[in-house]
Short mmCIF file of C-alpha atoms in Angstrom, two decimals:
data_model
loop_
_atom_site.label_atom_id
_atom_site.label_comp_id
_atom_site.label_asym_id
_atom_site.label_seq_id
_atom_site.Cartn_x
_atom_site.Cartn_y
_atom_site.Cartn_z
CA MET A 123 -31.06 -78.42 -60.14
CA THR A 124 -27.49 -77.20 -59.61
CA LYS A 125 -27.11 -73.42 -59.46
CA TYR A 126 -23.92 -72.16 -61.06
CA PHE A 127 -22.22 -68.80 -60.60
CA LEU A 128 -19.49 -67.31 -62.79
CA ALA A 129 -16.60 -65.10 -61.72
CA VAL A 130 -14.52 -63.34 -64.35
CA ASP A 131 -11.30 -62.35 -62.60
CA ILE A 132 -8.94 -60.23 -64.69
CA GLY A 133 -5.54 -59.44 -63.27
CA ALA A 134 -2.68 -57.40 -64.66
CA SER A 135 -1.02 -60.43 -66.26
CA SER A 136 -3.86 -62.91 -66.84
CA GLY A 137 -7.58 -63.49 -66.60
CA ARG A 138 -9.75 -66.47 -65.78
CA HIS A 139 -13.39 -67.59 -65.78
CA VAL A 140 -14.29 -69.67 -62.73
CA LEU A 141 -17.62 -71.47 -62.35
CA ALA A 142 -18.82 -72.51 -58.91
CA HIS A 143 -21.68 -74.26 -57.18
CA LEU A 144 -22.40 -75.43 -53.65
CA GLU A 145 -22.23 -79.12 -52.86
CA GLU A 146 -22.72 -80.51 -49.35
CA GLY A 147 -21.72 -77.22 -47.75
CA ARG A 148 -18.62 -76.74 -49.87
CA MET A 149 -17.90 -74.40 -52.75
CA VAL A 150 -16.86 -76.42 -55.78
CA THR A 151 -14.98 -74.38 -58.39
CA GLU A 152 -13.99 -75.10 -61.97
CA GLU A 153 -11.80 -72.94 -64.19
CA VAL A 154 -13.33 -72.92 -67.67
CA HIS A 155 -11.24 -70.31 -69.47
CA ARG A 156 -7.90 -68.58 -68.98
CA PHE A 157 -6.20 -65.90 -71.04
CA GLU A 158 -3.20 -63.61 -70.96
CA ASN A 159 -3.28 -59.90 -70.20
CA GLY A 160 -0.79 -57.07 -70.13
CA MET A 161 -0.33 -53.49 -71.16
CA THR A 162 0.53 -52.75 -74.77
CA ASP A 163 2.61 -49.84 -76.02
CA ARG A 164 0.56 -47.63 -78.33
CA GLY A 165 2.65 -44.77 -79.60
CA GLY A 166 4.64 -44.57 -76.38
CA THR A 167 1.63 -44.94 -74.06
CA LEU A 168 0.98 -48.10 -72.02
CA CYS A 169 -2.64 -49.15 -72.56
CA TRP A 170 -5.04 -52.00 -71.89
CA ASP A 171 -6.54 -53.74 -74.92
CA THR A 172 -10.15 -53.55 -73.76
CA GLU A 173 -11.53 -54.83 -77.05
CA ARG A 174 -9.50 -58.04 -76.84
CA LEU A 175 -10.29 -58.45 -73.14
CA PHE A 176 -14.03 -58.17 -73.83
CA GLN A 177 -13.75 -60.81 -76.54
CA GLU A 178 -12.03 -63.06 -73.98
CA ILE A 179 -14.89 -62.42 -71.56
CA LEU A 180 -17.38 -63.55 -74.23
CA ALA A 181 -15.21 -66.55 -75.16
CA GLY A 182 -15.25 -67.81 -71.57
CA MET A 183 -19.01 -67.33 -71.35
CA LYS A 184 -19.48 -69.39 -74.53
CA LYS A 185 -17.53 -72.22 -72.90
CA CYS A 186 -20.04 -72.25 -70.03
CA ALA A 187 -22.81 -72.75 -72.58
CA GLN A 188 -20.84 -75.51 -74.29
CA LEU A 189 -20.46 -77.28 -70.93
CA GLY A 190 -24.19 -76.96 -70.29
CA LYS A 191 -23.47 -75.08 -67.07
CA ILE A 192 -25.45 -71.87 -67.36
CA PRO A 193 -24.68 -69.41 -64.54
CA GLU A 194 -27.43 -67.84 -62.47
CA SER A 195 -25.30 -64.71 -62.35
CA MET A 196 -21.83 -63.46 -63.20
CA GLY A 197 -19.60 -60.60 -62.13
CA ILE A 198 -16.26 -59.16 -63.17
CA ASP A 199 -13.39 -57.92 -61.04
CA THR A 200 -10.12 -56.30 -62.12
CA TRP A 201 -7.33 -54.11 -60.76
CA GLY A 202 -8.14 -50.59 -59.54
CA VAL A 203 -7.62 -46.92 -60.53
CA ASP A 204 -7.80 -47.25 -64.35
CA PHE A 205 -10.83 -46.04 -66.32
CA VAL A 206 -12.32 -45.20 -69.69
CA LEU A 207 -14.11 -42.04 -70.78
CA LEU A 208 -17.20 -42.34 -72.98
CA ASP A 209 -18.82 -39.64 -75.09
CA ASP A 210 -22.57 -39.07 -75.40
CA LYS A 211 -22.78 -41.90 -77.95
CA ASP A 212 -20.96 -44.33 -75.63
CA ARG A 213 -17.79 -44.27 -77.72
CA MET A 214 -14.42 -44.46 -75.96
CA LEU A 215 -12.42 -41.24 -75.95
CA GLY A 216 -8.79 -42.25 -76.47
CA ASP A 217 -7.29 -45.42 -75.05
CA ALA A 218 -7.68 -47.18 -71.72
CA VAL A 219 -4.33 -46.00 -70.36
CA GLY A 220 -2.71 -48.28 -67.77
CA TYR A 221 -1.47 -47.30 -64.34
CA ARG A 222 2.18 -48.06 -65.17
CA ASP A 223 2.24 -45.39 -67.89
CA GLY A 224 4.34 -42.35 -67.09
CA ARG A 225 1.68 -39.73 -67.88
CA THR A 226 1.03 -38.97 -64.22
CA ALA A 227 4.57 -37.74 -63.51
CA GLY A 228 4.27 -34.34 -61.82
CA MET A 229 0.47 -34.42 -61.74
CA ASP A 230 0.44 -34.65 -57.96
CA ARG A 231 1.89 -31.14 -57.71
CA LEU A 232 -0.83 -29.79 -59.98
CA VAL A 233 -3.55 -31.50 -57.92
CA TYR A 234 -2.11 -30.02 -54.72
CA GLU A 235 -2.56 -26.53 -56.19
CA HIS A 236 -6.30 -27.15 -55.75
CA ILE A 237 -6.20 -29.14 -52.51
CA PRO A 238 -3.25 -29.58 -50.12
CA GLU A 239 -1.93 -33.13 -49.84
CA ASP A 240 -2.76 -33.40 -46.13
CA GLU A 241 -6.35 -32.30 -46.71
CA LEU A 242 -6.73 -34.72 -49.60
CA TYR A 243 -5.82 -37.64 -47.35
CA ALA A 244 -8.04 -36.36 -44.55
CA ARG A 245 -10.98 -36.23 -46.98
CA THR A 246 -10.44 -39.59 -48.72
CA GLY A 247 -8.13 -41.68 -46.55
CA ILE A 248 -6.50 -43.08 -49.68
CA GLN A 249 -2.79 -43.84 -49.89
CA LYS A 250 -0.93 -41.64 -52.33
CA GLN A 251 0.02 -43.57 -55.44
CA VAL A 252 1.12 -41.48 -58.39
CA PHE A 253 -1.18 -43.55 -60.64
CA ASN A 254 -4.42 -43.01 -58.67
CA THR A 255 -7.43 -41.99 -60.77
CA ILE A 256 -7.26 -38.44 -59.43
CA TYR A 257 -3.79 -37.94 -60.94
CA GLN A 258 -4.71 -39.75 -64.14
CA LEU A 259 -7.65 -37.39 -64.64
CA GLU A 260 -5.34 -34.43 -64.09
CA ALA A 261 -3.06 -35.87 -66.77
CA VAL A 262 -6.02 -36.07 -69.16
CA ARG A 263 -6.89 -32.45 -68.41
CA GLN A 264 -3.33 -31.35 -69.10
CA ARG A 265 -2.72 -33.43 -72.22
CA GLN A 266 -6.13 -34.09 -73.78
CA PRO A 267 -8.50 -31.45 -72.37
CA GLU A 268 -10.86 -32.10 -75.27
CA TYR A 269 -11.58 -35.55 -73.82
CA LEU A 270 -12.97 -34.06 -70.62
CA GLU A 271 -14.97 -31.54 -72.64
CA LYS A 272 -16.56 -34.32 -74.72
CA ALA A 273 -16.87 -36.92 -71.94
CA ALA A 274 -20.34 -37.91 -70.78
CA CYS A 275 -19.30 -40.75 -68.48
CA LEU A 276 -16.33 -42.20 -66.63
CA LEU A 277 -16.35 -45.93 -65.98
CA MET A 278 -13.70 -47.90 -64.14
CA ILE A 279 -12.41 -50.91 -66.09
CA PRO A 280 -14.73 -53.61 -64.60
CA ASP A 281 -17.65 -51.20 -64.77
CA TYR A 282 -16.96 -50.66 -68.47
CA PHE A 283 -17.15 -54.42 -69.09
CA HIS A 284 -20.36 -54.66 -67.05
CA PHE A 285 -21.75 -51.83 -69.21
CA LEU A 286 -20.84 -53.66 -72.42
CA LEU A 287 -22.69 -56.72 -71.09
CA THR A 288 -25.83 -54.98 -69.80
CA GLY A 289 -26.00 -51.43 -71.14
CA GLU A 290 -26.17 -50.19 -67.51
CA LYS A 291 -23.74 -47.52 -66.32
CA ALA A 292 -22.68 -47.60 -62.69
CA VAL A 293 -19.44 -47.59 -60.72
CA GLU A 294 -18.97 -50.25 -58.05
CA TYR A 295 -18.04 -48.93 -54.61
CA THR A 296 -14.82 -50.84 -53.82
CA GLU A 297 -13.41 -50.02 -57.25
CA ALA A 298 -14.38 -46.36 -57.01
CA THR A 299 -12.56 -45.87 -53.71
CA THR A 300 -9.19 -46.73 -55.26
CA GLY A 301 -9.29 -43.51 -57.27
CA GLN A 302 -8.97 -41.08 -54.30
CA LEU A 303 -12.22 -39.30 -55.13
CA VAL A 304 -14.68 -40.97 -52.71
CA SER A 305 -15.60 -39.84 -49.20
CA PRO A 306 -15.22 -42.52 -46.48
CA VAL A 307 -17.96 -40.69 -44.56
CA THR A 308 -20.72 -40.44 -47.19
CA LYS A 309 -19.49 -43.53 -49.16
CA ASP A 310 -20.20 -41.46 -52.29
CA TRP A 311 -18.17 -39.31 -54.65
CA ASP A 312 -16.67 -36.33 -52.81
CA TRP A 313 -18.53 -33.79 -54.93
CA GLU A 314 -16.91 -30.78 -53.29
CA LEU A 315 -13.47 -32.23 -53.99
CA ILE A 316 -14.40 -32.97 -57.61
CA ASP A 317 -15.64 -29.40 -58.01
CA ARG A 318 -12.47 -27.91 -56.51
CA LEU A 319 -10.37 -29.99 -58.88
CA GLY A 320 -12.36 -28.72 -61.84
CA PHE A 321 -13.40 -32.17 -63.04
CA PRO A 322 -16.87 -32.25 -64.69
CA GLY A 323 -19.32 -33.73 -62.21
CA ARG A 324 -21.54 -35.07 -64.99
CA ILE A 325 -19.06 -37.84 -65.84
CA PHE A 326 -19.31 -39.62 -62.47
CA PRO A 327 -22.14 -42.21 -62.44
CA ALA A 328 -23.99 -43.49 -59.39
CA ILE A 329 -21.96 -45.69 -57.05
CA ARG A 330 -23.37 -49.16 -56.40
CA THR A 331 -22.37 -51.63 -53.68
CA PRO A 332 -21.20 -55.25 -54.02
CA GLY A 333 -24.18 -57.56 -54.31
CA THR A 334 -26.16 -55.11 -56.46
CA LYS A 335 -28.15 -56.82 -59.22
CA LEU A 336 -27.13 -54.56 -62.08
CA GLY A 337 -29.21 -56.09 -64.86
CA SER A 338 -29.36 -58.88 -67.40
CA LEU A 339 -27.30 -59.46 -70.52
CA ARG A 340 -28.18 -57.34 -73.53
CA ARG A 341 -30.07 -59.35 -76.13
CA GLU A 342 -27.22 -59.30 -78.66
CA VAL A 343 -24.74 -60.49 -76.00
CA ALA A 344 -27.08 -63.29 -74.89
CA GLU A 345 -27.49 -64.44 -78.48
CA GLN A 346 -23.73 -64.41 -78.98
CA VAL A 347 -22.82 -66.44 -75.87
CA GLY A 348 -25.83 -68.77 -75.95
CA PHE A 349 -27.59 -67.86 -72.69
CA SER A 350 -28.80 -65.00 -70.54
CA CYS A 351 -28.05 -64.36 -66.88
CA ARG A 352 -27.97 -61.56 -64.34
CA ILE A 353 -24.95 -59.39 -63.69
CA VAL A 354 -24.38 -59.12 -59.94
CA LEU A 355 -21.67 -56.73 -58.87
CA PRO A 356 -18.95 -58.41 -56.83
CA ALA A 357 -16.34 -56.36 -55.04
CA SER A 358 -15.12 -55.29 -58.49
CA HIS A 359 -11.71 -54.30 -57.19
CA ASP A 360 -9.81 -57.59 -57.12
CA THR A 361 -8.41 -56.98 -53.65
CA GLY A 362 -11.91 -56.28 -52.36
CA SER A 363 -13.02 -59.71 -53.57
CA ALA A 364 -9.82 -61.37 -52.33
CA VAL A 365 -10.30 -59.94 -48.83
CA ALA A 366 -13.89 -61.18 -48.79
CA ALA A 367 -12.41 -64.67 -49.29
CA VAL A 368 -9.95 -64.49 -46.36
CA PRO A 369 -10.95 -67.73 -44.57
CA THR A 370 -11.17 -66.43 -41.01
CA ASN A 371 -13.86 -64.81 -38.93
CA GLU A 372 -11.45 -63.49 -36.31
CA GLU A 373 -12.13 -59.82 -35.67
CA GLY A 374 -9.48 -57.72 -37.36
CA ALA A 375 -7.45 -60.62 -38.77
CA LEU A 376 -4.25 -59.62 -40.55
CA TYR A 377 -4.10 -60.55 -44.24
CA ILE A 378 -1.99 -60.25 -47.36
CA SER A 379 -3.61 -60.45 -50.77
CA SER A 380 -0.51 -61.64 -52.55
CA GLY A 381 -0.02 -61.48 -56.29
CA THR A 382 1.45 -58.95 -58.68
CA TRP A 383 0.90 -56.55 -55.77
CA SER A 384 0.97 -57.41 -52.08
CA LEU A 385 -1.89 -55.73 -50.24
CA MET A 386 -1.35 -56.11 -46.50
CA GLY A 387 -3.80 -54.94 -43.89
CA VAL A 388 -6.89 -55.52 -41.75
CA GLU A 389 -10.63 -54.96 -42.06
CA ARG A 390 -12.07 -52.09 -40.05
CA MET A 391 -15.50 -50.49 -39.80
CA GLU A 392 -14.14 -46.94 -39.55
CA ALA A 393 -11.55 -45.24 -41.73
CA ASP A 394 -8.34 -43.87 -40.20
CA CYS A 395 -7.65 -40.62 -42.04
CA SER A 396 -5.28 -39.25 -39.39
CA PRO A 397 -1.96 -37.52 -40.12
CA GLU A 398 -0.13 -40.47 -38.53
CA SER A 399 -1.90 -42.92 -40.83
CA LYS A 400 -0.93 -40.74 -43.78
CA ARG A 401 2.68 -40.61 -42.62
CA LEU A 402 2.79 -44.40 -42.60
CA ASN A 403 1.17 -44.42 -46.06
CA PHE A 404 -1.82 -46.62 -45.20
CA THR A 405 -4.95 -46.54 -47.30
CA ASN A 406 -8.66 -46.96 -46.46
CA GLU A 407 -10.10 -48.66 -49.53
CA GLY A 408 -13.73 -49.70 -49.55
CA GLY A 409 -14.72 -53.27 -48.79
CA TYR A 410 -17.77 -55.50 -48.72
CA GLU A 411 -20.66 -54.14 -46.61
CA TYR A 412 -18.86 -50.82 -46.20
CA ARG A 413 -15.93 -52.35 -44.34
CA PHE A 414 -12.65 -50.57 -44.89
CA ARG A 415 -9.59 -52.36 -46.16
CA TYR A 416 -6.99 -50.61 -44.04
CA LEU A 417 -3.89 -51.69 -45.86
CA LYS A 418 -0.59 -50.83 -47.44
CA ASN A 419 0.16 -51.35 -51.12
CA ILE A 420 3.48 -53.19 -51.46
CA MET A 421 5.24 -53.83 -54.78
CA GLY A 422 4.70 -57.62 -54.47
CA LEU A 423 5.56 -60.49 -56.78
CA TRP A 424 5.72 -58.10 -59.72
CA MET A 425 9.42 -57.85 -58.85
CA ILE A 426 10.07 -61.59 -59.16
CA GLN A 427 7.80 -61.83 -62.22
CA SER A 428 9.86 -59.11 -63.90
CA LEU A 429 13.14 -60.83 -63.00
CA ARG A 430 11.85 -64.08 -64.49
CA LYS A 431 10.76 -62.31 -67.68
CA GLU A 432 14.17 -60.66 -68.02
CA GLN A 433 15.67 -64.15 -67.86
CA GLU A 434 13.41 -65.03 -70.83
CA ASN A 435 11.39 -67.34 -68.54
CA ARG A 436 14.26 -69.84 -68.43
CA TYR A 437 13.45 -70.57 -64.79
CA SER A 438 10.18 -71.60 -63.20
CA PHE A 439 9.12 -69.81 -60.03
CA ALA A 440 9.98 -72.98 -58.10
CA GLN A 441 13.49 -72.95 -59.58
CA LEU A 442 13.93 -69.30 -58.66
CA CYS A 443 13.00 -70.17 -55.07
CA GLU A 444 15.54 -73.01 -55.03
CA LEU A 445 18.28 -70.73 -56.37
CA ALA A 446 17.35 -68.06 -53.81
CA GLU A 447 17.63 -70.55 -50.94
CA GLU A 448 21.09 -71.60 -52.13
CA ALA A 449 22.36 -68.00 -52.36
CA LYS A 450 23.92 -66.27 -49.33
CA ILE A 451 23.75 -62.55 -50.10
CA PRO A 452 22.36 -60.48 -47.14
CA SER A 453 21.24 -57.38 -49.06
CA LEU A 454 17.73 -55.94 -48.85
CA VAL A 455 15.87 -53.36 -50.96
CA ASP A 456 12.93 -51.12 -50.08
CA CYS A 457 9.91 -52.59 -51.88
CA TYR A 458 8.11 -49.24 -51.55
CA ASP A 459 10.68 -47.48 -53.72
CA GLU A 460 9.03 -46.19 -56.92
CA ARG A 461 12.02 -47.28 -59.00
CA PHE A 462 10.54 -50.80 -58.86
CA LEU A 463 7.15 -49.75 -60.27
CA ALA A 464 7.97 -49.95 -63.99
CA PRO A 465 11.74 -50.14 -64.50
CA ARG A 466 13.26 -50.91 -67.86
CA SER A 467 15.22 -53.57 -66.02
CA MET A 468 14.23 -54.95 -62.62
CA THR A 469 17.66 -56.57 -62.44
CA GLU A 470 19.42 -53.24 -62.75
CA ALA A 471 16.92 -51.51 -60.42
CA VAL A 472 17.71 -54.02 -57.65
CA ARG A 473 21.44 -53.81 -58.26
CA GLY A 474 21.28 -50.01 -58.35
CA PHE A 475 19.50 -49.83 -54.98
CA CYS A 476 22.07 -52.14 -53.37
CA ARG A 477 24.92 -50.18 -54.89
CA GLU A 478 23.55 -46.82 -53.71
CA THR A 479 22.98 -48.12 -50.17
CA GLY A 480 26.44 -49.64 -49.80
CA GLN A 481 25.24 -53.27 -49.74
CA PRO A 482 26.67 -56.26 -51.63
CA VAL A 483 25.39 -56.14 -55.21
CA PRO A 484 23.62 -59.31 -56.40
CA GLU A 485 25.14 -60.81 -59.53
CA SER A 486 23.57 -64.22 -60.14
CA VAL A 487 19.90 -64.96 -60.75
CA GLY A 488 19.76 -66.76 -57.40
CA GLU A 489 21.20 -63.76 -55.56
CA LEU A 490 18.73 -61.41 -57.24
CA ALA A 491 15.81 -63.68 -56.34
CA ARG A 492 17.04 -63.98 -52.74
CA VAL A 493 17.26 -60.20 -52.37
CA ILE A 494 13.70 -59.77 -53.70
CA TYR A 495 12.10 -62.53 -51.62
CA ARG A 496 13.85 -61.53 -48.39
CA SER A 497 13.03 -57.88 -49.02
CA LEU A 498 9.34 -58.70 -49.42
CA ALA A 499 9.33 -60.67 -46.15
CA ASP A 500 11.10 -57.82 -44.36
CA CYS A 501 8.59 -55.36 -45.79
CA TYR A 502 5.76 -57.54 -44.45
CA ARG A 503 7.45 -57.51 -41.03
CA ARG A 504 7.64 -53.72 -40.96
CA THR A 505 4.06 -53.34 -42.14
CA ALA A 506 2.79 -55.78 -39.48
CA GLU A 507 4.55 -53.73 -36.80
CA GLU A 508 2.98 -50.53 -38.13
CA LEU A 509 -0.48 -52.13 -38.16
CA LYS A 510 -0.04 -53.23 -34.56
CA GLU A 511 0.97 -49.66 -33.70
CA ARG A 512 -2.05 -48.11 -35.46
CA THR A 513 -4.71 -50.56 -34.26
CA GLY A 514 -3.35 -51.58 -30.84
CA ALA A 515 -4.01 -55.24 -31.68
CA ASP A 516 -1.58 -58.10 -31.08
CA TYR A 517 -1.84 -60.16 -34.24
CA ARG A 518 -0.84 -63.82 -33.98
CA GLU A 519 -1.94 -65.09 -37.40
CA LEU A 520 -1.30 -63.76 -40.89
CA CYS A 521 -3.61 -65.02 -43.66
CA ILE A 522 -2.08 -65.00 -47.14
CA VAL A 523 -4.49 -65.41 -50.04
CA GLY A 524 -4.07 -65.12 -53.80
CA GLY A 525 -1.49 -66.58 -56.15
CA GLY A 526 1.35 -65.67 -53.80
CA SER A 527 -0.04 -68.07 -51.19
CA ASN A 528 1.65 -70.81 -53.27
CA ALA A 529 5.08 -69.20 -52.79
CA ASP A 530 6.34 -71.69 -50.20
CA TYR A 531 9.77 -70.08 -49.80
CA LEU A 532 8.32 -66.60 -49.32
CA ASN A 533 5.72 -67.91 -46.86
CA ARG A 534 8.45 -69.51 -44.75
CA LEU A 535 10.48 -66.29 -44.83
CA THR A 536 7.38 -64.31 -43.85
CA ALA A 537 6.59 -66.53 -40.86
CA ARG A 538 10.16 -66.15 -39.60
CA ALA A 539 10.34 -62.41 -40.27
CA THR A 540 7.01 -61.55 -38.62
CA GLY A 541 7.09 -64.15 -35.84
CA MET A 542 3.49 -64.99 -36.74
CA THR A 543 1.71 -68.17 -37.82
CA VAL A 544 1.11 -67.90 -41.56
CA SER A 545 -2.01 -69.50 -43.08
CA ALA A 546 -1.73 -69.71 -46.85
CA GLY A 547 -4.67 -70.15 -49.21
CA PRO A 548 -6.88 -70.11 -51.14
CA SER A 549 -4.77 -69.21 -54.15
CA GLU A 550 -7.80 -68.20 -56.27
CA ALA A 551 -9.13 -65.95 -53.51
CA THR A 552 -10.21 -63.15 -55.82
CA ALA A 553 -12.45 -65.37 -57.95
CA ILE A 554 -13.72 -67.16 -54.83
CA GLY A 555 -14.59 -63.88 -53.09
CA ASN A 556 -16.32 -62.70 -56.25
CA LEU A 557 -18.37 -65.92 -56.29
CA ALA A 558 -19.16 -65.75 -52.57
CA ILE A 559 -20.67 -62.27 -52.94
CA GLN A 560 -22.84 -63.49 -55.82
CA MET A 561 -23.97 -66.47 -53.74
CA ILE A 562 -24.86 -64.21 -50.82
CA ALA A 563 -26.89 -62.00 -53.19
CA ALA A 564 -28.72 -65.11 -54.44
CA GLY A 565 -29.49 -66.29 -50.90
CA GLU A 566 -27.29 -69.39 -51.27
CA LEU A 567 -25.08 -68.21 -48.39
CA ALA A 568 -26.46 -66.33 -45.38
CA GLY A 569 -23.73 -63.70 -45.21
CA LEU A 570 -20.01 -63.06 -45.09
CA ARG A 571 -19.39 -65.13 -41.94
CA GLU A 572 -21.04 -68.20 -43.45
CA ALA A 573 -19.25 -67.57 -46.75
CA ARG A 574 -15.84 -67.50 -45.06
CA GLU A 575 -16.60 -70.68 -43.13
CA CYS A 576 -17.60 -72.31 -46.42
CA ILE A 577 -14.39 -71.11 -48.09
CA ARG A 578 -12.24 -72.54 -45.29
CA ARG A 579 -13.99 -75.93 -45.56
CA SER A 580 -13.62 -75.92 -49.33
CA ASN A 581 -9.92 -75.15 -49.69
CA GLU A 582 -6.62 -76.53 -48.45
CA ILE A 583 -5.01 -74.04 -46.08
CA LYS A 584 -1.28 -74.58 -45.50
CA VAL A 585 0.14 -73.44 -42.15
CA TYR A 586 3.68 -72.16 -41.52
CA GLN A 587 5.03 -71.66 -38.01
CA PRO A 588 7.62 -68.93 -37.21
#
């Protein structure tokens, strides 16, 4: 009898349900449900519609039942840092505020009154992003202190959905590390840090690792979707699952998880929490089997997605690439600049950067796209050089996984800019990594090495030479 596994992969702009099974040593995947996602403005605050997202999760599960393909297990992954607070009756306190909301402005200074910035990095190894959970919690304390007084539990977004499915409260390790509140030494909450910050320790549940069998569906959920199955925690942070799907077993291979964000780095067994690592703004997020994802968070295809949206989606991504290739403008922008995080107009943000730095200002859509794509490739080049400096390794291959692996023009630019061979694919790396971890937990795959070999056999990998 065929054993099916279900990954629910929810990104910042869309979500998907992917079923998989093994067939003659290959992973066969099938997308059964897809839905849109995005932050909504509720009274001036950017929030996630968790109620609608959960209904989409159930809708995709019902489709599995309709197909007669009942999963042995399922697991959910999403973006990082965002969370919900629950009271003692498991009711949400306020909204699930999104990381692009402006509530964290200035919260870093307040956090540093309790712990200096350098010490915070030395303790957690996490790259400073103004939207990290630590700063979001400080914003809650400043603006809605009653929420922290009433809160009985904090759950990250995928953990909240797992709770709704099973009734079990736990925070998955890779997701927890994105918040800047976990120790890379103990692999647990940094309780001393939490105490110094004045956050109530009672709200932080036990941390569980990828592969943990969390529980089975609650009876009312099983009745609603038409089956019961186990919930097995994947790497619930989408990049954690994507990195698990990087189809190489080379020690310390260089990768980019390319999508709305570009996460570029290597896997390491020890965290680098040094002042030099902090200066270069690298992070040490948790990975599968306590590996560290030593990477840099780059703005990514969010910039081109925003440009396309501002053009009312008149152009496909392929057309934008064609227009970019035809343009000649030499200007570059710094993809790390926070002005590109949530601008009212990406077009004007790019033009403003070029204007301020004395470069030719892009006017046409093609010129804007060229500036963005070339800037991303140049950012990858700089990051690769920094990784070589920090690790002492001479990387020859760069593996690009995720939706951005389909960006042929950007992949060609990246190969030329870095001087490295670029291997692109699989595009659905996050869902595939999620599935691989479930299959390992079920004994269908022997471990990560075998899983990666299976993934490489099962997917077309396109190669670009410098």
